[in-house]
Amino acid sequence: MSRGVQLYERVPAVSDTGTTLVRQRFCRVRASQVQILNPVNTWVCMSSKFSCIKSHCFQVIFNRNHASRRNLKISCFQDSATKYFDFVVIGSGVAGLRYALEVSKRGSVAVITKAEPHESNTNYAQGGVSAVLCPSDSVENHMRDTIVAGVHLCDEETVRVVCTEGPDRIKELIAIGALFDHGEDGNLHLAREGGHSHRRIVHAADMTGREIERALLKAVDDDPNISIFEHHFAIDLLTSQDESDIYCHGVDTLNTETQQVVRFISKVTLLASGGAGHIYPTTTNPLVATGDGVAMAHRAQAVISNMEFVQFHPTALADEGLPIKPNKRRENAFLITEAVRGDGGILYNQSMQRFMPLYDEREELAPRDVVARSIDDQLKKRGKKYVLLDISHKPRQEILAHFPNIAAECLQYGLDITSMPIPVVPAAHYMCGGVQAGLHGETNIKGLYVAGEVACTGLHGANRLASNSLLEALVFARRAVRPSIDHLECLSLNIQDSNMWARPVLPLSLKSNTVRDIMLQTRVIRTELQSIMWESVGIVRSTSRLKTAEWKIGELEIEWEKFLFRQGWELTMVGLEACEMRNLFCCAKLVVNSALARRESRGLHFTEDFPYLEESKRKPTIILPSSSLKLTWSSRQLHKEPH
């Protein structure tokens, strides 16, 4: 087992009130449970009212006026590159926007987004949102389907909460202005997808995420208390430490249009930055999904969980099989929604032999991990690069009505899905692991909440059930509101000198050709990292390949960092591509370390050395901050030296 990575089972957790809480196979890390951390490289010298923390490096005075109140006062001066808000939201997908709309009723909100506000995984979600809205369905059915798909690694309390609260979250979206498809009877049209026993997928044709994003952005634009800062790349969280408690006070960002470092100070921070699909060469995720949130949280000493469970969507469009090939390689793979199989689509190999009945009695409606491994097996056995997904046996108008976006995309490359099968191949799609969260999105860092793909709530277990991701984001964005407001009200925070944290700097001292060389070499290294992850940490794994990946990634990171520093790069320097690269390295190592720790095959983690489920290993993988792990640039907070 890798150092710093542990499988946790039934562990008593102590709540803020001292009540013993027991979670089945899952220990929630609540705000009061920071004692489970093994902090990275922390040197503490403190009296009752003063702490100097080397790993965060600034001086803080805490006045305890009440057991639940803390006054943090940092005095000096302000500057124009610092902005102050009650709430900072990192990410503009469904989780971030839905949260922002609620907390804006209680204070000012900054929504920080890496590119344009609509550029998020939400916008690319085709299938829909699962919720119990049919009389013949039930919360118990939805729970059972979720737990079966998650191979019984799901946290049952989380599953119940999400499945119970889901219908109300859908109704709220409709009230905000989201337009979903309705049937001839006037009721919402409910689709079915793999792993679901009932029709419960609310959708807007095959562009559901885009419609939800549209409605939420419209509501956010109309809210005077919310400010959106686009093209702001989140660099690192601003944290402090008092005895065993870690606090989050905002985030440093890089405005990639003006090339200015902008610091956001806040009383509450929501991390909703999405996943890390681009640790792999082929992913359905947009370019912004480079694992920034998980990496930042890990550097800030947040607890990380279940990173070995990377979901590969079984059916991304295989450009090699199109009649007309695209002129250039896509930035992200085009997703062929799960709903195509849910609507009767059949998978064939290139010999037009149907193969899913050979692997699972649920056939094409088996959960995604099963379908992806089945396709992978067919490709390896036959030496092919794609299989075929056929929906052409359905009525033409029905296909065009349900899947207009897919039909239009394929048609521009000479493929009519109403009469021809679609070439498909698995692609990296969703991170089931992430920053460990409690039932209200809380983390072990006070003032830091998480929601969406960046979070590990316990809902997905070892494999996410189709269309549960948008549902989880909606439910936890809403559940994080009340504790966020409580934290805001109980924390009297007055930061007058944001420069007590060392500021990141731009590489202005470097020559333009040096910066160009660094960017070019970073792109080469990024491609090499993605290749290692695909070859050794993909759909089917083995211990030897994982150990090889661990070694190769470590050597590649050292090679890249040595190149940077030979060119004059400094630890506090920031640039978009370099910072993304450090985050990709960080997330790749977290995935590999977690995979090595799990010595069984469960859900999305399938290893040839341990091909069976082991009941004794039915517990989450927990990564604690640990001084025993080798520190590299990717694992260090930038805010290390006192100003």
XYZ file of C-alpha atoms in Angstrom:
643
model
C 0.000 0.000 0.000
C 1.308 3.448 -0.921
C 2.319 5.685 1.954
C -0.321 8.210 2.937
C -3.145 6.226 1.300
C -5.498 4.190 3.445
C -8.696 2.200 3.114
C -11.090 3.259 5.861
C -13.898 1.167 7.335
C -16.406 1.785 10.133
C -14.829 4.607 12.081
C -16.526 6.569 14.859
C -16.579 10.266 14.042
C -17.095 12.954 16.647
C -19.490 15.753 15.777
C -19.244 19.387 16.874
C -21.525 18.585 19.785
C -19.471 15.595 20.895
C -22.050 13.090 19.651
C -20.508 9.899 18.286
C -21.479 9.381 14.661
C -20.978 6.059 12.894
C -21.076 5.875 9.116
C -21.243 2.533 7.348
C -17.926 2.037 5.552
C -17.411 5.799 5.306
C -15.976 8.246 7.819
C -17.164 11.764 7.147
C -14.594 14.451 7.735
C -16.471 17.205 9.488
C -15.156 20.670 10.192
C -14.278 19.636 13.749
C -12.362 16.535 12.720
C -9.137 18.073 11.495
C -7.246 15.909 13.990
C -7.243 13.066 11.495
C -4.918 15.062 9.283
C -1.228 14.441 9.105
C -0.299 17.932 7.870
C 2.343 18.381 5.210
C 5.580 20.019 6.365
C 3.973 22.051 9.135
C 6.075 23.724 11.830
C 4.051 25.378 14.572
C 5.093 27.799 17.291
C 2.132 29.179 19.162
C 0.816 30.583 22.373
C -2.885 30.842 23.133
C -3.309 33.927 20.939
C -0.547 33.755 18.370
C 0.439 31.207 15.748
C 3.192 31.300 13.186
C 2.657 28.523 10.657
C 5.574 27.830 8.375
C 3.509 26.007 5.776
C 1.129 28.958 5.436
C 3.487 31.675 6.619
C 1.710 34.615 8.075
C 0.882 35.954 11.511
C -2.653 35.675 12.783
C -4.366 36.897 15.949
C -7.405 34.930 17.125
C -9.715 36.457 19.714
C -12.129 33.926 21.176
C -15.109 36.022 22.253
C -17.308 32.946 22.192
C -16.719 29.250 21.641
C -18.366 29.434 18.212
C -16.979 32.853 17.203
C -13.550 33.743 15.959
C -12.335 37.215 15.070
C -9.515 37.068 12.559
C -7.914 40.465 12.144
C -5.032 41.095 9.812
C -4.092 44.738 9.543
C -2.110 46.839 7.088
C -3.306 48.101 3.709
C -5.329 47.189 0.629
C -4.303 47.126 -3.016
C -6.106 47.317 -6.333
C -5.411 43.657 -7.195
C -7.434 42.402 -4.223
C -11.207 41.948 -4.171
C -13.383 41.318 -1.127
C -16.584 39.262 -1.152
C -18.714 37.432 1.388
C -18.744 34.314 -0.802
C -16.351 33.140 -3.498
C -17.461 30.395 -5.875
C -14.776 28.677 -7.950
C -16.490 27.220 -11.018
C -19.475 28.180 -13.165
C -21.149 24.819 -13.716
C -24.485 23.774 -12.257
C -23.121 23.402 -8.707
C -21.411 26.789 -8.562
C -24.227 28.762 -10.169
C -26.998 27.105 -8.155
C -25.119 27.810 -4.910
C -24.396 31.400 -5.934
C -28.075 32.106 -6.543
C -28.932 31.018 -3.001
C -26.130 32.638 -0.998
C -26.493 35.914 -2.916
C -29.586 36.496 -0.764
C -27.234 36.894 2.216
C -24.195 38.648 0.790
C -21.946 39.523 -2.134
C -20.809 36.669 -4.378
C -17.897 36.335 -6.788
C -18.141 33.516 -9.339
C -14.670 32.752 -10.665
C -14.494 30.796 -13.892
C -11.498 29.649 -15.892
C -12.852 30.451 -19.354
C -16.255 31.735 -20.471
C -18.990 31.145 -17.878
C -20.727 28.495 -19.982
C -17.549 26.445 -20.524
C -17.991 23.702 -17.946
C -18.711 19.990 -17.812
C -22.362 20.894 -17.209
C -22.575 22.430 -20.656
C -21.458 19.152 -22.254
C -23.847 16.920 -20.295
C -26.240 15.468 -22.854
C -28.357 12.861 -21.106
C -30.143 14.628 -18.271
C -30.877 14.631 -14.555
C -32.213 11.557 -12.753
C -35.032 12.007 -10.249
C -38.047 10.075 -9.015
C -40.947 11.828 -10.755
C -43.050 8.888 -11.942
C -45.728 7.277 -9.692
C -44.469 3.796 -10.559
C -40.950 4.717 -9.403
C -39.728 5.245 -5.830
C -36.833 6.642 -3.829
C -35.997 3.073 -2.787
C -35.723 2.041 -6.458
C -33.428 4.951 -7.246
C -31.326 4.189 -4.178
C -31.015 0.527 -5.115
C -29.965 1.356 -8.681
C -27.379 3.853 -7.408
C -25.892 1.417 -4.885
C -25.796 -1.477 -7.357
C -24.063 0.698 -9.959
C -21.645 1.907 -7.260
C -20.851 -1.728 -6.394
C -22.038 -1.244 -2.807
C -19.321 1.276 -1.984
C -21.836 4.155 -1.827
C -22.611 5.838 1.470
C -26.232 4.850 2.079
C -27.153 8.017 3.971
C -25.821 10.189 1.153
C -27.689 8.114 -1.431
C -30.952 8.490 0.499
C -30.506 12.243 0.866
C -29.786 12.768 -2.833
C -32.557 10.497 -4.111
C -35.092 12.013 -1.691
C -34.252 15.655 -2.361
C -33.744 15.259 -6.110
C -37.336 15.910 -7.250
C -37.472 19.263 -5.415
C -34.205 20.335 -7.021
C -35.685 19.618 -10.477
C -38.760 21.698 -9.633
C -36.494 24.560 -8.567
C -34.671 24.423 -11.904
C -37.979 24.612 -13.741
C -38.992 27.600 -11.585
C -35.693 29.293 -12.469
C -36.500 28.854 -16.159
C -35.023 25.556 -17.363
C -37.117 24.074 -20.181
C -37.287 20.266 -20.246
C -38.988 17.965 -22.738
C -42.603 16.986 -22.135
C -44.588 14.060 -23.499
C -47.909 14.125 -25.311
C -49.693 13.901 -21.952
C -48.161 17.206 -20.875
C -45.975 15.640 -18.199
C -42.184 15.672 -18.191
C -40.775 13.144 -20.640
C -38.649 10.705 -18.638
C -35.911 8.764 -20.412
C -34.113 5.645 -19.239
C -30.378 5.042 -19.186
C -27.969 2.261 -18.290
C -28.283 0.985 -14.728
C -31.730 2.516 -14.153
C -34.672 0.210 -13.495
C -37.231 2.922 -14.321
C -37.650 5.920 -16.598
C -36.492 8.853 -14.485
C -34.175 10.975 -16.642
C -35.425 14.546 -17.088
C -33.894 15.973 -20.260
C -33.913 18.681 -22.903
C -33.428 16.555 -26.034
C -29.718 15.598 -25.978
C -28.552 19.022 -24.753
C -29.754 18.979 -21.150
C -26.628 20.437 -19.595
C -26.615 23.305 -22.069
C -30.235 24.152 -21.202
C -29.598 24.033 -17.448
C -26.500 26.201 -17.870
C -28.485 28.698 -19.960
C -31.220 29.039 -17.356
C -28.814 29.381 -14.438
C -26.573 31.903 -16.204
C -29.617 34.001 -17.084
C -30.666 34.018 -13.410
C -27.121 34.836 -12.272
C -26.836 37.689 -14.792
C -30.044 39.152 -13.386
C -28.784 38.990 -9.774
C -27.128 42.261 -8.686
C -25.296 40.564 -5.799
C -23.372 38.181 -8.064
C -20.285 39.186 -10.043
C -18.797 36.813 -12.611
C -15.049 36.943 -13.233
C -14.370 35.019 -16.420
C -10.917 33.992 -17.647
C -9.680 33.858 -14.040
C -7.630 30.732 -13.371
C -7.631 29.653 -9.708
C -4.022 29.212 -8.545
C -4.148 28.331 -4.850
C -6.429 28.637 -1.849
C -5.548 31.127 0.897
C -5.433 29.288 4.202
C -4.512 29.804 7.831
C -4.142 27.421 10.733
C -5.069 27.716 14.394
C -3.964 24.702 16.404
C -5.682 21.783 14.628
C -8.118 23.899 12.583
C -7.396 24.996 9.024
C -9.329 27.947 7.600
C -9.895 29.046 4.015
C -9.982 32.794 3.303
C -10.293 32.898 -0.476
C -8.163 32.206 -3.510
C -5.457 33.650 -5.718
C -6.274 33.784 -9.418
C -4.587 34.641 -12.686
C -6.554 36.810 -15.096
C -5.447 35.108 -18.301
C -6.611 38.004 -20.485
C -4.800 40.818 -18.636
C -2.024 38.603 -17.184
C -2.662 40.011 -13.713
C -2.715 38.118 -10.421
C -5.985 38.920 -8.635
C -6.557 37.934 -5.022
C -10.095 37.208 -3.770
C -10.667 37.431 -0.012
C -13.854 35.829 1.270
C -15.446 34.489 4.412
C -16.773 31.406 2.610
C -15.403 29.586 -0.437
C -17.233 26.993 -2.529
C -15.036 24.801 -4.700
C -17.067 23.646 -7.712
C -14.345 23.466 -10.330
C -15.196 20.149 -12.002
C -13.041 17.154 -12.789
C -9.675 16.123 -14.212
C -10.475 14.440 -17.520
C -7.394 15.853 -19.222
C -5.022 13.616 -17.296
C -5.979 11.299 -20.189
C -5.414 11.929 -23.926
C -9.068 11.335 -24.877
C -11.812 12.777 -22.717
C -15.323 14.133 -23.103
C -14.385 16.992 -20.749
C -13.696 20.529 -22.019
C -10.134 21.855 -21.927
C -10.723 23.532 -18.565
C -10.978 20.150 -16.775
C -7.383 19.817 -15.568
C -8.036 18.860 -11.947
C -7.330 22.330 -10.567
C -9.800 22.056 -7.675
C -8.647 18.683 -6.361
C -4.992 19.708 -6.671
C -5.515 23.049 -4.903
C -7.477 21.380 -2.114
C -4.820 18.680 -1.710
C -2.105 21.311 -1.404
C -4.240 23.119 1.168
C -4.388 19.884 3.247
C -7.913 18.788 2.376
C -8.716 15.083 2.621
C -9.071 13.354 -0.773
C -11.055 10.171 -1.372
C -11.670 7.445 -4.004
C -9.455 8.869 -6.751
C -8.935 5.432 -8.329
C -12.506 5.458 -9.647
C -12.200 7.212 -13.004
C -15.274 6.700 -15.156
C -14.704 6.088 -18.837
C -17.838 6.817 -20.823
C -18.397 3.779 -23.067
C -19.545 5.748 -26.094
C -17.622 8.763 -27.328
C -17.682 9.434 -31.051
C -14.760 7.663 -32.753
C -13.615 10.087 -35.440
C -11.626 7.348 -37.199
C -14.871 5.576 -38.077
C -16.592 8.586 -39.658
C -17.048 8.656 -43.468
C -15.501 12.148 -43.533
C -12.637 12.608 -41.079
C -12.359 15.870 -39.080
C -9.612 18.208 -40.293
C -7.956 18.360 -36.881
C -7.953 16.473 -33.610
C -10.735 17.506 -31.241
C -9.891 19.262 -28.003
C -12.387 16.973 -26.282
C -14.193 13.896 -27.532
C -17.792 14.274 -28.665
C -20.082 12.416 -26.276
C -22.740 9.988 -27.500
C -25.184 10.093 -24.624
C -26.149 7.098 -22.524
C -29.723 7.845 -23.579
C -29.048 6.388 -27.039
C -28.628 2.958 -25.444
C -31.480 3.719 -23.084
C -33.680 4.408 -26.098
C -32.865 1.060 -27.707
C -29.401 1.551 -29.217
C -27.491 -1.699 -29.798
C -23.723 -2.213 -29.677
C -22.007 -4.247 -32.415
C -18.383 -4.996 -33.206
C -17.161 -4.154 -36.695
C -18.271 -7.612 -37.886
C -21.819 -6.519 -36.938
C -21.989 -9.054 -34.127
C -23.891 -7.937 -31.043
C -21.592 -8.510 -28.060
C -23.095 -7.090 -24.857
C -25.210 -10.240 -24.139
C -21.887 -12.111 -23.852
C -20.807 -9.912 -20.938
C -23.883 -8.995 -18.892
C -27.530 -10.012 -18.695
C -28.511 -6.324 -18.690
C -26.940 -6.068 -22.143
C -26.637 -2.463 -23.403
C -28.329 -1.180 -20.238
C -25.573 -2.464 -17.945
C -23.769 0.212 -15.869
C -21.032 2.194 -17.564
C -18.085 0.345 -16.030
C -19.375 -2.964 -17.411
C -20.076 -1.570 -20.886
C -16.727 0.237 -21.089
C -14.774 -2.910 -20.123
C -16.796 -4.972 -22.593
C -15.994 -2.580 -25.434
C -12.346 -2.478 -24.357
C -12.222 -6.286 -24.445
C -13.735 -6.387 -27.940
C -11.242 -3.823 -29.238
C -8.230 -5.667 -27.812
C -9.361 -9.097 -28.986
C -10.061 -7.884 -32.523
C -7.321 -5.288 -32.861
C -9.830 -2.562 -33.709
C -10.140 1.065 -32.654
C -13.908 1.399 -32.327
C -17.201 -0.459 -32.142
C -20.607 0.523 -33.518
C -23.708 1.839 -31.775
C -26.868 1.477 -33.867
C -30.140 3.305 -33.242
C -31.259 3.289 -36.900
C -33.974 0.652 -36.296
C -36.012 3.316 -34.483
C -38.345 5.686 -36.403
C -36.433 8.482 -38.125
C -38.441 11.345 -36.629
C -38.146 9.890 -33.147
C -34.347 9.717 -33.468
C -34.112 13.290 -34.722
C -36.439 14.536 -31.968
C -34.540 12.808 -29.153
C -30.973 13.284 -30.429
C -30.842 16.385 -32.641
C -27.393 17.478 -31.481
C -25.815 14.059 -32.090
C -27.547 13.752 -35.459
C -26.291 17.173 -36.571
C -22.724 16.522 -35.389
C -22.513 13.177 -37.200
C -24.184 14.463 -40.363
C -21.500 17.082 -40.957
C -19.042 14.184 -41.242
C -21.204 12.221 -43.657
C -22.948 9.934 -41.159
C -26.740 9.765 -40.949
C -27.566 8.143 -37.612
C -31.112 7.374 -38.779
C -29.717 4.876 -41.288
C -26.109 4.155 -40.215
C -24.442 2.959 -36.991
C -22.300 5.382 -34.983
C -18.597 4.538 -34.451
C -17.869 4.801 -30.708
C -14.976 4.251 -28.299
C -14.592 4.749 -24.518
C -13.166 8.078 -23.280
C -12.320 9.479 -19.850
C -15.477 11.116 -18.585
C -15.969 11.599 -14.826
C -14.025 11.507 -11.566
C -16.017 9.657 -8.902
C -13.410 10.615 -6.321
C -12.366 14.051 -5.144
C -12.309 16.273 -2.076
C -14.036 14.401 0.722
C -17.279 16.094 1.742
C -19.859 15.660 4.465
C -23.628 15.714 4.051
C -23.615 19.493 3.623
C -20.610 19.795 1.337
C -18.297 20.618 4.257
C -14.621 19.677 4.170
C -12.000 19.345 6.890
C -11.024 22.958 6.078
C -13.303 25.491 7.761
C -14.933 27.919 5.388
C -14.299 25.630 2.402
C -17.217 23.734 0.868
C -17.309 21.532 -2.213
C -19.996 20.486 -4.695
C -20.126 18.803 -8.075
C -17.482 16.616 -9.670
C -14.641 18.020 -7.549
C -16.323 16.556 -4.444
C -16.455 13.003 -3.157
C -19.736 12.832 -1.248
C -20.085 9.047 -1.136
C -22.972 9.036 -3.631
C -21.213 7.347 -6.529
C -19.182 4.711 -4.739
C -17.080 2.766 -7.222
C -19.067 3.804 -10.291
C -21.452 6.675 -11.022
C -24.967 5.791 -12.113
C -25.874 7.600 -15.341
C -27.375 11.087 -14.874
C -26.661 11.140 -11.134
C -23.922 13.757 -11.542
C -26.093 16.798 -12.251
C -28.444 15.570 -9.532
C -25.630 15.372 -6.974
C -24.391 18.836 -7.953
C -27.852 20.348 -7.477
C -28.500 18.632 -4.149
C -25.137 19.428 -2.554
C -25.016 22.980 -3.889
C -28.307 23.535 -2.082
C -27.266 21.661 1.079
C -24.053 23.710 1.385
C -26.013 26.972 1.625
C -27.177 26.824 5.254
C -23.796 25.924 6.825
C -22.113 28.516 4.603
C -24.415 31.230 5.919
C -23.920 29.995 9.483
C -20.146 30.174 9.003
C -20.461 33.671 7.553
C -22.499 34.858 10.517
C -20.375 33.269 13.258
C -17.021 34.352 11.811
C -16.181 37.992 12.332
C -13.483 38.376 9.725
C -11.714 41.630 8.969
C -8.742 41.226 6.653
C -7.255 44.614 5.903
C -3.908 43.411 4.638
C -4.206 40.661 2.074
C -0.450 40.867 1.505
C 0.231 38.817 4.621
C 0.198 35.918 2.149
C 3.068 35.877 -0.333
C 1.747 36.708 -3.803
C 2.329 34.643 -6.915
C 4.322 36.480 -9.579
C 4.311 36.463 -13.361
C 7.520 35.388 -15.166
C 8.218 38.957 -16.303
C 11.933 38.579 -15.562
C 12.238 35.844 -18.182
C 12.874 36.562 -21.851
C 9.946 36.015 -24.230
C 11.739 33.195 -26.075
C 12.402 31.486 -22.706
C 8.713 31.652 -21.811
C 7.871 30.270 -25.251
C 10.308 27.370 -24.780
C 8.766 26.605 -21.392
C 5.278 26.524 -22.916
C 6.347 24.255 -25.760
C 8.154 21.830 -23.470
C 5.211 21.822 -21.053
C 2.896 20.769 -23.888
C 5.234 17.906 -24.764
C 5.355 16.787 -21.115
C 1.562 17.020 -20.869
C 1.159 14.684 -23.843
C 3.629 12.227 -22.305
C 1.762 12.234 -18.987
C -1.557 11.584 -20.754
C 0.001 8.703 -22.683
C 1.293 7.101 -19.474
C -2.122 7.393 -17.845
C -3.928 5.838 -20.824
C -1.481 2.959 -21.198
C -1.086 2.082 -17.526
C -3.995 3.606 -15.577
C -6.854 3.074 -17.997
C -9.932 0.863 -18.101
C -8.057 -2.354 -17.218
C -5.078 -2.128 -14.863
C -2.398 -4.289 -13.256
C -0.054 -3.786 -10.329
C 3.044 -3.845 -12.535
C 1.617 -1.250 -14.919
C 0.504 0.961 -12.036
C 3.970 0.800 -10.446
C 5.511 1.579 -13.821
C 3.175 4.555 -14.139
C 4.094 5.720 -10.635
C 7.786 5.630 -11.515
C 7.386 7.194 -14.965
C 5.192 10.014 -13.692
C 7.652 10.774 -10.905
C 10.587 10.868 -13.326
C 8.625 12.955 -15.836
C 7.702 15.479 -13.173
C 11.311 15.779 -12.021
C 12.445 16.214 -15.632
C 9.875 18.960 -16.213
C 10.643 20.821 -12.999
C 14.399 20.691 -13.605
C 13.813 22.150 -17.071
C 11.661 24.937 -15.637
C 14.141 25.965 -12.974
C 17.101 25.779 -15.395
C 15.240 28.350 -17.476
C 14.998 30.683 -14.478
C 11.501 29.750 -13.316
C 10.877 30.340 -9.615
C 8.567 28.553 -7.171
C 6.247 31.544 -6.879
C 5.942 32.096 -10.649
C 2.639 31.345 -12.337
C 1.428 30.849 -15.876
C -1.676 29.091 -17.148
C -0.003 26.127 -18.837
C 2.585 25.616 -16.109
C -0.026 25.730 -13.332
C -2.312 23.359 -15.222
C 0.624 21.000 -15.651
C 1.372 20.938 -11.921
C -2.300 20.191 -11.247
C -2.353 17.388 -13.819
C 0.730 15.842 -12.212
C -0.868 16.127 -8.776
C -4.132 14.470 -9.841
C -2.401 11.752 -11.839
C -0.328 10.805 -8.787
C -3.440 10.764 -6.590
C -5.180 8.395 -9.021
C -2.178 6.065 -9.241
C -1.585 5.992 -5.471
C -5.248 5.257 -4.816
C -5.306 2.520 -7.462
C -2.262 0.838 -5.931
C -3.936 0.897 -2.523
C -7.045 -0.955 -3.717
C -6.160 -4.636 -4.000
C -9.449 -5.816 -5.495
C -11.540 -5.097 -8.588
C -14.547 -2.947 -7.847
C -16.543 -0.849 -10.276
C -14.344 1.465 -12.308
C -11.155 0.049 -10.820
C -10.454 -3.287 -12.507
C -7.056 -4.901 -11.978
C -5.903 -8.163 -13.525
C -3.960 -9.093 -10.369
C -7.036 -8.913 -8.122
C -9.957 -9.568 -10.489
C -12.610 -10.211 -7.834
C -14.550 -8.246 -5.249
C -13.261 -8.545 -1.689
C -15.842 -7.861 1.010
C -13.114 -6.939 3.500
C -11.975 -4.162 1.146
C -15.411 -2.582 0.716
C -14.334 0.792 2.076
C -13.283 4.147 0.654
C -9.723 5.051 -0.217
C -8.627 8.019 1.881
C -5.599 10.199 1.123
C -4.489 12.266 4.093
C -1.928 15.068 3.857
C 1.298 13.397 4.905
C 4.821 14.612 5.513
C 6.076 11.224 4.336
C 5.161 11.981 0.730
C 7.851 13.554 -1.418
C 7.177 17.246 -1.942
C 7.398 18.561 -5.488
C 6.267 21.859 -6.950
C 2.871 20.331 -7.775
C 2.269 19.425 -4.128
C 3.381 22.722 -2.556
C 1.271 25.724 -1.637
C 2.599 28.856 -3.301
C 1.976 30.864 -0.114
C 4.977 29.696 1.863
C 7.123 32.674 2.760
C 5.928 35.520 5.024
C 5.547 38.873 3.350
